[in-house]
C-alpha atoms as an extended CHARMM CRD file, in Angstrom:
* protein
*
       179  EXT
         1         1  UNK       CA            214.4840000000       27.0740000000      200.8260000000  PROA      1               0.0000000000
         2         2  UNK       CA            216.1790000000       28.0990000000      197.6290000000  PROA      2               0.0000000000
         3         3  UNK       CA            217.8710000000       31.2970000000      199.1870000000  PROA      3               0.0000000000
         4         4  UNK       CA            219.1280000000       29.3170000000      202.0770000000  PROA      4               0.0000000000
         5         5  UNK       CA            220.7820000000       26.5390000000      199.6690000000  PROA      5               0.0000000000
         6         6  UNK       CA            222.2520000000       29.3240000000      197.5370000000  PROA      6               0.0000000000
         7         7  UNK       CA            223.5250000000       31.4820000000      200.1720000000  PROA      7               0.0000000000
         8         8  UNK       CA            224.3610000000       29.3120000000      202.9040000000  PROA      8               0.0000000000
         9         9  UNK       CA            224.6150000000       25.5110000000      201.9810000000  PROA      9               0.0000000000
        10        10  UNK       CA            226.2000000000       25.8650000000      198.5340000000  PROA      10              0.0000000000
        11        11  UNK       CA            229.0130000000       28.2500000000      199.9370000000  PROA      11              0.0000000000
        12        12  UNK       CA            229.6190000000       25.7020000000      202.7220000000  PROA      12              0.0000000000
        13        13  UNK       CA            229.8290000000       22.7150000000      200.2200000000  PROA      13              0.0000000000
        14        14  UNK       CA            232.1780000000       24.6850000000      198.0670000000  PROA      14              0.0000000000
        15        15  UNK       CA            234.5270000000       25.2610000000      201.2770000000  PROA      15              0.0000000000
        16        16  UNK       CA            234.3660000000       21.6910000000      202.4630000000  PROA      16              0.0000000000
        17        17  UNK       CA            235.0590000000       20.4980000000      198.8790000000  PROA      17              0.0000000000
        18        18  UNK       CA            238.4760000000       22.8260000000      199.0310000000  PROA      18              0.0000000000
        19        19  UNK       CA            237.2520000000       25.0520000000      196.1500000000  PROA      19              0.0000000000
        20        20  UNK       CA            238.9910000000       28.5060000000      196.4890000000  PROA      20              0.0000000000
        21        21  UNK       CA            236.2070000000       30.6290000000      194.9700000000  PROA      21              0.0000000000
        22        22  UNK       CA            238.4630000000       33.7810000000      195.2240000000  PROA      22              0.0000000000
        23        23  UNK       CA            241.3420000000       32.1610000000      193.1770000000  PROA      23              0.0000000000
        24        24  UNK       CA            239.4140000000       29.8670000000      190.9230000000  PROA      24              0.0000000000
        25        25  UNK       CA            235.5160000000       30.7740000000      190.7750000000  PROA      25              0.0000000000
        26        26  UNK       CA            233.6070000000       27.6810000000      189.8520000000  PROA      26              0.0000000000
        27        27  UNK       CA            231.2040000000       27.2490000000      186.8980000000  PROA      27              0.0000000000
        28        28  UNK       CA            227.8390000000       25.9890000000      188.3760000000  PROA      28              0.0000000000
        29        29  UNK       CA            225.4980000000       23.6690000000      186.6860000000  PROA      29              0.0000000000
        30        30  UNK       CA            221.9110000000       23.3920000000      187.8730000000  PROA      30              0.0000000000
        31        31  UNK       CA            218.5660000000       21.9610000000      186.8460000000  PROA      31              0.0000000000
        32        32  UNK       CA            215.0760000000       23.1090000000      188.0740000000  PROA      32              0.0000000000
        33        33  UNK       CA            215.3290000000       24.2500000000      191.6290000000  PROA      33              0.0000000000
        34        34  UNK       CA            219.0080000000       23.8860000000      191.1690000000  PROA      34              0.0000000000
        35        35  UNK       CA            219.1030000000       26.1460000000      188.2220000000  PROA      35              0.0000000000
        36        36  UNK       CA            217.2810000000       28.8000000000      190.5080000000  PROA      36              0.0000000000
        37        37  UNK       CA            219.7670000000       28.1050000000      193.3240000000  PROA      37              0.0000000000
        38        38  UNK       CA            222.7020000000       28.8210000000      190.9820000000  PROA      38              0.0000000000
        39        39  UNK       CA            221.1460000000       32.1660000000      189.7550000000  PROA      39              0.0000000000
        40        40  UNK       CA            220.5540000000       33.0490000000      193.5060000000  PROA      40              0.0000000000
        41        41  UNK       CA            224.1330000000       32.2280000000      194.2160000000  PROA      41              0.0000000000
        42        42  UNK       CA            225.6950000000       33.9950000000      191.1250000000  PROA      42              0.0000000000
        43        43  UNK       CA            223.5550000000       36.9570000000      191.5500000000  PROA      43              0.0000000000
        44        44  UNK       CA            224.4000000000       37.6930000000      195.3110000000  PROA      44              0.0000000000
        45        45  UNK       CA            228.0910000000       36.4710000000      194.9460000000  PROA      45              0.0000000000
        46        46  UNK       CA            229.2530000000       37.6610000000      191.5730000000  PROA      46              0.0000000000
        47        47  UNK       CA            232.8300000000       37.3860000000      192.6030000000  PROA      47              0.0000000000
        48        48  UNK       CA            232.5620000000       33.6670000000      193.3280000000  PROA      48              0.0000000000
        49        49  UNK       CA            230.9990000000       32.3570000000      190.0890000000  PROA      49              0.0000000000
        50        50  UNK       CA            232.9570000000       32.1470000000      186.6980000000  PROA      50              0.0000000000
        51        51  UNK       CA            229.6150000000       31.2440000000      184.8200000000  PROA      51              0.0000000000
        52        52  UNK       CA            226.4140000000       29.4170000000      185.1020000000  PROA      52              0.0000000000
        53        53  UNK       CA            224.3610000000       26.7400000000      183.1600000000  PROA      53              0.0000000000
        54        54  UNK       CA            220.6740000000       26.5730000000      184.0690000000  PROA      54              0.0000000000
        55        55  UNK       CA            218.3600000000       23.8970000000      182.8610000000  PROA      55              0.0000000000
        56        56  UNK       CA            214.5460000000       24.6760000000      183.3390000000  PROA      56              0.0000000000
        57        57  UNK       CA            215.1690000000       27.2250000000      186.0980000000  PROA      57              0.0000000000
        58        58  UNK       CA            212.3900000000       28.8730000000      188.0930000000  PROA      58              0.0000000000
        59        59  UNK       CA            212.2190000000       32.4680000000      188.3720000000  PROA      59              0.0000000000
        60        60  UNK       CA            208.5390000000       32.7930000000      189.3140000000  PROA      60              0.0000000000
        61        61  UNK       CA            205.5730000000       30.5140000000      189.9940000000  PROA      61              0.0000000000
        62        62  UNK       CA            203.1380000000       30.0220000000      187.1190000000  PROA      62              0.0000000000
        63        63  UNK       CA            199.8140000000       27.8860000000      187.1340000000  PROA      63              0.0000000000
        64        64  UNK       CA            201.4980000000       25.2500000000      184.8350000000  PROA      64              0.0000000000
        65        65  UNK       CA            204.0590000000       24.6040000000      187.8250000000  PROA      65              0.0000000000
        66        66  UNK       CA            201.4700000000       24.4150000000      190.3700000000  PROA      66              0.0000000000
        67        67  UNK       CA            199.3080000000       21.9450000000      188.4050000000  PROA      67              0.0000000000
        68        68  UNK       CA            202.2420000000       19.8470000000      187.6450000000  PROA      68              0.0000000000
        69        69  UNK       CA            203.3820000000       19.6910000000      191.0290000000  PROA      69              0.0000000000
        70        70  UNK       CA            200.0230000000       18.8910000000      192.2840000000  PROA      70              0.0000000000
        71        71  UNK       CA            199.9680000000       16.0270000000      189.8580000000  PROA      71              0.0000000000
        72        72  UNK       CA            203.3040000000       14.9360000000      191.0830000000  PROA      72              0.0000000000
        73        73  UNK       CA            201.7280000000       14.7860000000      194.6710000000  PROA      73              0.0000000000
        74        74  UNK       CA            198.8720000000       12.3930000000      193.5900000000  PROA      74              0.0000000000
        75        75  UNK       CA            201.6650000000       10.3150000000      191.5580000000  PROA      75              0.0000000000
        76        76  UNK       CA            203.6920000000       10.0500000000      194.7650000000  PROA      76              0.0000000000
        77        77  UNK       CA            200.6460000000        8.8310000000      196.7070000000  PROA      77              0.0000000000
        78        78  UNK       CA            199.2340000000        6.5320000000      193.9520000000  PROA      78              0.0000000000
        79        79  UNK       CA            202.3080000000        4.9400000000      192.2630000000  PROA      79              0.0000000000
        80        80  UNK       CA            205.8430000000        3.7110000000      192.8780000000  PROA      80              0.0000000000
        81        81  UNK       CA            207.2440000000        7.3920000000      192.5720000000  PROA      81              0.0000000000
        82        82  UNK       CA            208.4360000000        7.1220000000      196.1820000000  PROA      82              0.0000000000
        83        83  UNK       CA            210.6530000000        4.0610000000      195.2730000000  PROA      83              0.0000000000
        84        84  UNK       CA            211.9080000000        5.8800000000      192.2870000000  PROA      84              0.0000000000
        85        85  UNK       CA            213.0170000000        8.8470000000      194.2500000000  PROA      85              0.0000000000
        86        86  UNK       CA            214.7140000000        6.5240000000      196.8000000000  PROA      86              0.0000000000
        87        87  UNK       CA            217.4260000000        5.8430000000      194.2820000000  PROA      87              0.0000000000
        88        88  UNK       CA            218.5420000000        9.4550000000      194.6240000000  PROA      88              0.0000000000
        89        89  UNK       CA            217.5480000000       10.3890000000      197.9830000000  PROA      89              0.0000000000
        90        90  UNK       CA            218.1820000000        8.8590000000      201.5050000000  PROA      90              0.0000000000
        91        91  UNK       CA            215.0460000000       10.1050000000      202.9030000000  PROA      91              0.0000000000
        92        92  UNK       CA            212.6260000000       10.4660000000      199.7840000000  PROA      92              0.0000000000
        93        93  UNK       CA            209.4550000000       11.3770000000      201.7120000000  PROA      93              0.0000000000
        94        94  UNK       CA            211.4370000000       14.4240000000      203.3940000000  PROA      94              0.0000000000
        95        95  UNK       CA            212.8060000000       15.3790000000      199.8490000000  PROA      95              0.0000000000
        96        96  UNK       CA            209.4180000000       14.9330000000      198.1040000000  PROA      96              0.0000000000
        97        97  UNK       CA            207.2780000000       16.6370000000      200.7670000000  PROA      97              0.0000000000
        98        98  UNK       CA            209.6700000000       19.3960000000      201.5350000000  PROA      98              0.0000000000
        99        99  UNK       CA            209.6070000000       20.3600000000      197.8290000000  PROA      99              0.0000000000
       100       100  UNK       CA            206.1460000000       19.7800000000      197.2900000000  PROA      100             0.0000000000
       101       101  UNK       CA            204.8870000000       21.5500000000      200.2090000000  PROA      101             0.0000000000
       102       102  UNK       CA            206.7970000000       24.7000000000      199.5420000000  PROA      102             0.0000000000
       103       103  UNK       CA            205.6270000000       24.7290000000      195.8490000000  PROA      103             0.0000000000
       104       104  UNK       CA            202.0300000000       24.0660000000      196.6460000000  PROA      104             0.0000000000
       105       105  UNK       CA            201.9600000000       26.6760000000      199.5960000000  PROA      105             0.0000000000
       106       106  UNK       CA            199.7110000000       29.6150000000      199.0280000000  PROA      106             0.0000000000
       107       107  UNK       CA            202.3620000000       31.7520000000      200.6830000000  PROA      107             0.0000000000
       108       108  UNK       CA            204.6250000000       30.6390000000      197.8430000000  PROA      108             0.0000000000
       109       109  UNK       CA            202.5860000000       32.0090000000      194.9360000000  PROA      109             0.0000000000
       110       110  UNK       CA            204.1270000000       35.2520000000      194.9350000000  PROA      110             0.0000000000
       111       111  UNK       CA            207.9030000000       33.8760000000      195.0040000000  PROA      111             0.0000000000
       112       112  UNK       CA            209.9910000000       35.4140000000      191.9840000000  PROA      112             0.0000000000
       113       113  UNK       CA            213.5850000000       36.0140000000      191.2730000000  PROA      113             0.0000000000
       114       114  UNK       CA            212.7770000000       38.9090000000      188.7390000000  PROA      114             0.0000000000
       115       115  UNK       CA            214.4470000000       41.6920000000      190.9170000000  PROA      115             0.0000000000
       116       116  UNK       CA            217.3070000000       39.4850000000      191.8290000000  PROA      116             0.0000000000
       117       117  UNK       CA            218.7490000000       38.1940000000      188.4640000000  PROA      117             0.0000000000
       118       118  UNK       CA            219.4900000000       41.8110000000      187.3860000000  PROA      118             0.0000000000
       119       119  UNK       CA            222.3540000000       41.1080000000      189.6760000000  PROA      119             0.0000000000
       120       120  UNK       CA            223.7340000000       38.5720000000      187.3900000000  PROA      120             0.0000000000
       121       121  UNK       CA            227.1360000000       39.4710000000      185.9860000000  PROA      121             0.0000000000
       122       122  UNK       CA            228.6110000000       36.1920000000      184.8880000000  PROA      122             0.0000000000
       123       123  UNK       CA            227.9790000000       34.1630000000      181.5430000000  PROA      123             0.0000000000
       124       124  UNK       CA            224.8190000000       32.3920000000      181.4310000000  PROA      124             0.0000000000
       125       125  UNK       CA            223.4690000000       29.5560000000      179.3410000000  PROA      125             0.0000000000
       126       126  UNK       CA            219.8980000000       28.8540000000      179.7890000000  PROA      126             0.0000000000
       127       127  UNK       CA            218.2330000000       25.9880000000      178.5690000000  PROA      127             0.0000000000
       128       128  UNK       CA            214.5430000000       24.9880000000      178.4990000000  PROA      128             0.0000000000
       129       129  UNK       CA            212.3050000000       22.3440000000      176.9290000000  PROA      129             0.0000000000
       130       130  UNK       CA            209.6380000000       23.8940000000      174.7710000000  PROA      130             0.0000000000
       131       131  UNK       CA            207.3830000000       21.1520000000      176.3740000000  PROA      131             0.0000000000
       132       132  UNK       CA            208.4420000000       21.5040000000      179.8900000000  PROA      132             0.0000000000
       133       133  UNK       CA            205.4410000000       20.6010000000      182.1100000000  PROA      133             0.0000000000
       134       134  UNK       CA            206.7120000000       22.7170000000      184.9470000000  PROA      134             0.0000000000
       135       135  UNK       CA            207.2890000000       25.9220000000      183.4930000000  PROA      135             0.0000000000
       136       136  UNK       CA            207.3590000000       28.1610000000      180.1630000000  PROA      136             0.0000000000
       137       137  UNK       CA            210.0560000000       29.5060000000      178.2170000000  PROA      137             0.0000000000
       138       138  UNK       CA            209.1990000000       32.9740000000      180.0460000000  PROA      138             0.0000000000
       139       139  UNK       CA            211.7720000000       32.0310000000      182.7090000000  PROA      139             0.0000000000
       140       140  UNK       CA            214.8880000000       31.8850000000      180.4720000000  PROA      140             0.0000000000
       141       141  UNK       CA            213.6960000000       34.7880000000      178.3070000000  PROA      141             0.0000000000
       142       142  UNK       CA            213.1970000000       36.9030000000      181.4470000000  PROA      142             0.0000000000
       143       143  UNK       CA            216.7710000000       35.7720000000      182.5450000000  PROA      143             0.0000000000
       144       144  UNK       CA            218.1980000000       37.0540000000      179.1370000000  PROA      144             0.0000000000
       145       145  UNK       CA            216.1580000000       40.2300000000      179.2740000000  PROA      145             0.0000000000
       146       146  UNK       CA            217.7440000000       41.0150000000      182.7160000000  PROA      146             0.0000000000
       147       147  UNK       CA            221.1660000000       39.6030000000      181.9520000000  PROA      147             0.0000000000
       148       148  UNK       CA            221.9190000000       40.2400000000      178.2150000000  PROA      148             0.0000000000
       149       149  UNK       CA            225.2140000000       38.2110000000      178.5620000000  PROA      149             0.0000000000
       150       150  UNK       CA            222.7900000000       34.9130000000      178.8020000000  PROA      150             0.0000000000
       151       151  UNK       CA            222.7960000000       32.6510000000      175.8580000000  PROA      151             0.0000000000
       152       152  UNK       CA            219.3820000000       30.8340000000      175.4390000000  PROA      152             0.0000000000
       153       153  UNK       CA            218.7410000000       27.4200000000      173.9430000000  PROA      153             0.0000000000
       154       154  UNK       CA            215.0680000000       26.4820000000      173.4390000000  PROA      154             0.0000000000
       155       155  UNK       CA            214.6070000000       22.7700000000      172.9350000000  PROA      155             0.0000000000
       156       156  UNK       CA            211.6250000000       21.5710000000      171.0950000000  PROA      156             0.0000000000
       157       157  UNK       CA            210.0660000000       18.1380000000      171.7740000000  PROA      157             0.0000000000
       158       158  UNK       CA            211.8430000000       18.5970000000      175.2530000000  PROA      158             0.0000000000
       159       159  UNK       CA            210.1700000000       18.3540000000      178.7210000000  PROA      159             0.0000000000
       160       160  UNK       CA            211.3790000000       19.4610000000      182.1150000000  PROA      160             0.0000000000
       161       161  UNK       CA            214.7290000000       17.4030000000      181.9930000000  PROA      161             0.0000000000
       162       162  UNK       CA            216.7060000000       18.6130000000      178.8910000000  PROA      162             0.0000000000
       163       163  UNK       CA            219.8200000000       16.7200000000      180.1360000000  PROA      163             0.0000000000
       164       164  UNK       CA            217.8740000000       13.4640000000      179.7700000000  PROA      164             0.0000000000
       165       165  UNK       CA            215.3720000000       14.3710000000      176.9730000000  PROA      165             0.0000000000
       166       166  UNK       CA            218.0670000000       15.8260000000      174.6530000000  PROA      166             0.0000000000
       167       167  UNK       CA            221.4440000000       14.9590000000      176.3810000000  PROA      167             0.0000000000
       168       168  UNK       CA            223.3380000000       15.3700000000      172.9430000000  PROA      168             0.0000000000
       169       169  UNK       CA            222.0480000000       19.0000000000      172.4660000000  PROA      169             0.0000000000
       170       170  UNK       CA            222.5620000000       20.1110000000      176.0490000000  PROA      170             0.0000000000
       171       171  UNK       CA            226.2000000000       18.5970000000      175.7950000000  PROA      171             0.0000000000
       172       172  UNK       CA            226.8600000000       20.3140000000      172.4980000000  PROA      172             0.0000000000
       173       173  UNK       CA            225.4000000000       23.7090000000      173.7310000000  PROA      173             0.0000000000
       174       174  UNK       CA            227.5210000000       23.4580000000      176.9610000000  PROA      174             0.0000000000
       175       175  UNK       CA            230.7300000000       22.4360000000      174.8590000000  PROA      175             0.0000000000
       176       176  UNK       CA            230.1130000000       25.4980000000      172.2950000000  PROA      176             0.0000000000
       177       177  UNK       CA            229.3230000000       28.1290000000      175.2470000000  PROA      177             0.0000000000
       178       178  UNK       CA            232.5720000000       27.2900000000      177.2850000000  PROA      178             0.0000000000
       179       179  UNK       CA            234.9050000000       27.8240000000      174.2270000000  PROA      179             0.0000000000
């Protein structure tokens, strides 16, 4: 699903918004799966992206991810998580079960982007919380190894949502990176 979003949906969205990626390639900002989508898009369409900021992106499936996503499934079934997601999704069941089902599928365990991120040519700012419950620092460190133009920010006392957990640090890093 991330490849479809990166290679079909995102280009269609940019076109519908009137973004001329040839004349003015945009900067992309993505969190979690959205960060993975930005990485895929930038790797496959390097001429269409000026740079990317990725927060807690996924480039592989880890056991910590599977455990946390399984726990999210239980929370969705037993708590008010569905109602919380309804604030952001018109159809929270479709959004949640689509995401959860893919990640917990045994066929998805071998998914990874390690070979694709070698195609990154644009500047990258990769941010990860040290205490991210959905992934380890290996994700952003592997991005930096594949794409040496990557700047890393590893945030202590920060979970899966750096933009919420440490908003000021994220904003400062993005502003410094763009200068």
